Amino acid sequence: QVQLVESGGGLVQPGGSLRLSCAASGFTFSNYAMSWVRQAPGKGLEWVSDINSGGASTYYADPVKGRFTISRDNAKNTLYLQMNSLKPEDTAVYYCAKDPGSTPSHLYDQYDYWGQGTQVTVSS
C-alpha cells in the first residue's frame, strides 16, 4: 500500500532553517509528481510547492518563493523541502502528497495520497 511519511519538523526561530523529508513506499516513486501542502492553525490547506517526476521542474507558491527549495531523490524514494529564512507565518503542519500524474497539477484536491504531516513552528 502507498505510504508517505514526513519527518524533520520542529521548533525553529525566525530566520532559521529546516529540512523536511518525505519517505515514499508502495508505488513507483519516480513516475509521479510530488507536492508539499501546509495547513496553518485555524486555516485551510495551502499548496506550497511541487516537483515533476524527474525532478527537473519545480514550482512554488508566492509566499515561499526564494526561501524554500523542493527536491527529490528517486533512488531513495524521498522528497525534500529545504526551508530557509523561516517566518512565523510559515508555522503550519506540512504534508507531502502524491500527484496522480508525472506533471504537477498544483491542485491539492487532485492529490491521491497524503502523509500524516509534520509540525513546523517558527517562534522566538
Short mmCIF file of C-alpha atoms in Angstrom, two decimals:
data_model
loop_
_atom_site.label_atom_id
_atom_site.label_comp_id
_atom_site.label_asym_id
_atom_site.label_seq_id
_atom_site.Cartn_x
_atom_site.Cartn_y
_atom_site.Cartn_z
CA GLN A 1 0.00 0.00 0.00
CA VAL A 2 1.06 3.57 -0.59
CA GLN A 3 2.76 5.22 2.36
CA LEU A 4 4.13 8.74 2.71
CA VAL A 5 5.96 9.50 5.94
CA GLU A 6 7.13 13.04 6.68
CA SER A 7 9.88 13.96 9.12
CA GLY A 8 12.08 16.89 10.00
CA GLY A 9 9.61 19.30 11.53
CA GLY A 10 10.19 21.11 14.79
CA LEU A 11 10.55 24.44 16.55
CA VAL A 12 12.84 27.00 14.95
CA GLN A 13 13.49 30.70 15.49
CA PRO A 14 12.57 33.26 12.86
CA GLY A 15 15.27 33.38 10.22
CA GLY A 16 16.21 29.77 10.83
CA SER A 17 16.11 26.73 8.56
CA LEU A 18 14.59 23.28 8.50
CA ARG A 19 14.69 20.42 6.03
CA LEU A 20 11.62 18.26 5.70
CA SER A 21 11.75 14.76 4.25
CA CYS A 22 9.02 12.51 2.94
CA ALA A 23 9.79 8.81 2.57
CA ALA A 24 7.59 7.14 -0.03
CA SER A 25 6.75 3.47 -0.50
CA GLY A 26 4.18 1.25 -2.17
CA PHE A 27 4.38 2.83 -5.62
CA THR A 28 6.94 3.67 -8.31
CA PHE A 29 8.06 6.99 -6.86
CA SER A 30 9.97 8.11 -9.94
CA ASN A 31 6.81 8.00 -12.09
CA TYR A 32 4.87 10.66 -10.20
CA ALA A 33 4.96 14.34 -9.39
CA MET A 34 5.06 15.13 -5.70
CA SER A 35 3.97 18.11 -3.64
CA TRP A 36 4.10 19.86 -0.30
CA VAL A 37 0.94 21.36 1.18
CA ARG A 38 0.59 23.11 4.55
CA GLN A 39 -2.15 23.98 6.96
CA ALA A 40 -1.69 26.81 9.43
CA PRO A 41 -3.62 26.85 12.72
CA GLY A 42 -7.26 27.69 12.08
CA LYS A 43 -6.78 27.99 8.32
CA GLY A 44 -7.37 25.87 5.25
CA LEU A 45 -4.92 23.90 3.16
CA GLU A 46 -2.34 25.90 1.20
CA TRP A 47 -0.35 24.49 -1.69
CA VAL A 48 3.36 25.22 -1.11
CA SER A 49 5.42 23.58 -3.85
CA ASP A 50 5.60 20.70 -6.28
CA ILE A 51 8.07 18.91 -8.50
CA ASN A 52 7.71 16.79 -11.58
CA SER A 53 8.53 13.10 -11.66
CA GLY A 54 12.08 13.55 -12.91
CA GLY A 55 12.88 16.45 -10.61
CA ALA A 56 13.79 18.94 -13.32
CA SER A 57 10.73 21.18 -12.94
CA THR A 58 9.79 22.84 -9.67
CA TYR A 59 7.03 25.26 -8.71
CA TYR A 60 6.43 27.43 -5.66
CA ALA A 61 3.67 29.46 -4.08
CA ASP A 62 4.49 33.17 -3.94
CA PRO A 63 4.82 33.32 -0.11
CA VAL A 64 7.69 30.81 -0.14
CA LYS A 65 9.38 31.60 -3.44
CA GLY A 66 13.08 32.32 -2.96
CA ARG A 67 13.11 30.81 0.54
CA PHE A 68 12.01 27.19 0.05
CA THR A 69 13.52 24.58 -2.26
CA ILE A 70 11.81 21.35 -3.23
CA SER A 71 13.87 18.38 -4.42
CA ARG A 72 13.67 14.64 -4.73
CA ASP A 73 15.97 11.64 -4.76
CA ASN A 74 14.31 8.99 -6.89
CA ALA A 75 16.95 6.41 -5.96
CA LYS A 76 15.97 6.83 -2.30
CA ASN A 77 12.22 7.32 -2.90
CA THR A 78 12.40 10.53 -0.89
CA LEU A 79 11.00 14.03 -1.32
CA TYR A 80 12.56 17.03 0.43
CA LEU A 81 11.66 20.59 1.30
CA GLN A 82 14.52 22.87 2.35
CA MET A 83 13.07 25.85 4.19
CA ASN A 84 15.29 28.87 4.81
CA SER A 85 14.62 32.33 6.26
CA LEU A 86 11.62 30.97 8.09
CA LYS A 87 8.94 33.36 9.28
CA PRO A 88 6.28 32.99 11.99
CA GLU A 89 3.66 32.82 9.22
CA ASP A 90 5.30 29.60 7.99
CA THR A 91 4.04 27.88 11.14
CA ALA A 92 1.85 25.00 9.97
CA VAL A 93 1.51 21.28 9.60
CA TYR A 94 3.33 20.33 6.41
CA TYR A 95 2.07 17.42 4.32
CA CYS A 96 3.64 15.68 1.38
CA ALA A 97 1.25 14.41 -1.23
CA LYS A 98 1.36 12.32 -4.37
CA ASP A 99 0.05 13.71 -7.63
CA PRO A 100 -1.77 11.19 -9.87
CA GLY A 101 0.39 12.14 -12.85
CA SER A 102 4.01 12.83 -13.71
CA THR A 103 3.40 16.53 -14.29
CA PRO A 104 2.44 18.62 -11.24
CA SER A 105 -1.17 19.73 -11.14
CA HIS A 106 -0.66 22.37 -8.39
CA LEU A 107 -4.13 21.40 -7.21
CA TYR A 108 -4.21 19.75 -3.81
CA ASP A 109 -7.74 18.44 -4.37
CA GLN A 110 -6.27 16.29 -7.15
CA TYR A 111 -3.71 14.52 -4.96
CA ASP A 112 -4.48 10.88 -4.34
CA TYR A 113 -2.29 10.07 -1.33
CA TRP A 114 -1.16 12.15 1.63
CA GLY A 115 1.24 11.73 4.52
CA GLN A 116 0.31 12.26 8.14
CA GLY A 117 2.02 15.64 8.33
CA THR A 118 4.87 17.15 10.35
CA GLN A 119 4.55 20.23 12.55
CA VAL A 120 6.73 23.26 11.84
CA THR A 121 6.65 26.05 14.41
CA VAL A 122 8.53 29.28 13.83
CA SER A 123 8.73 31.30 17.02
CA SER A 124 11.20 33.14 19.20
#
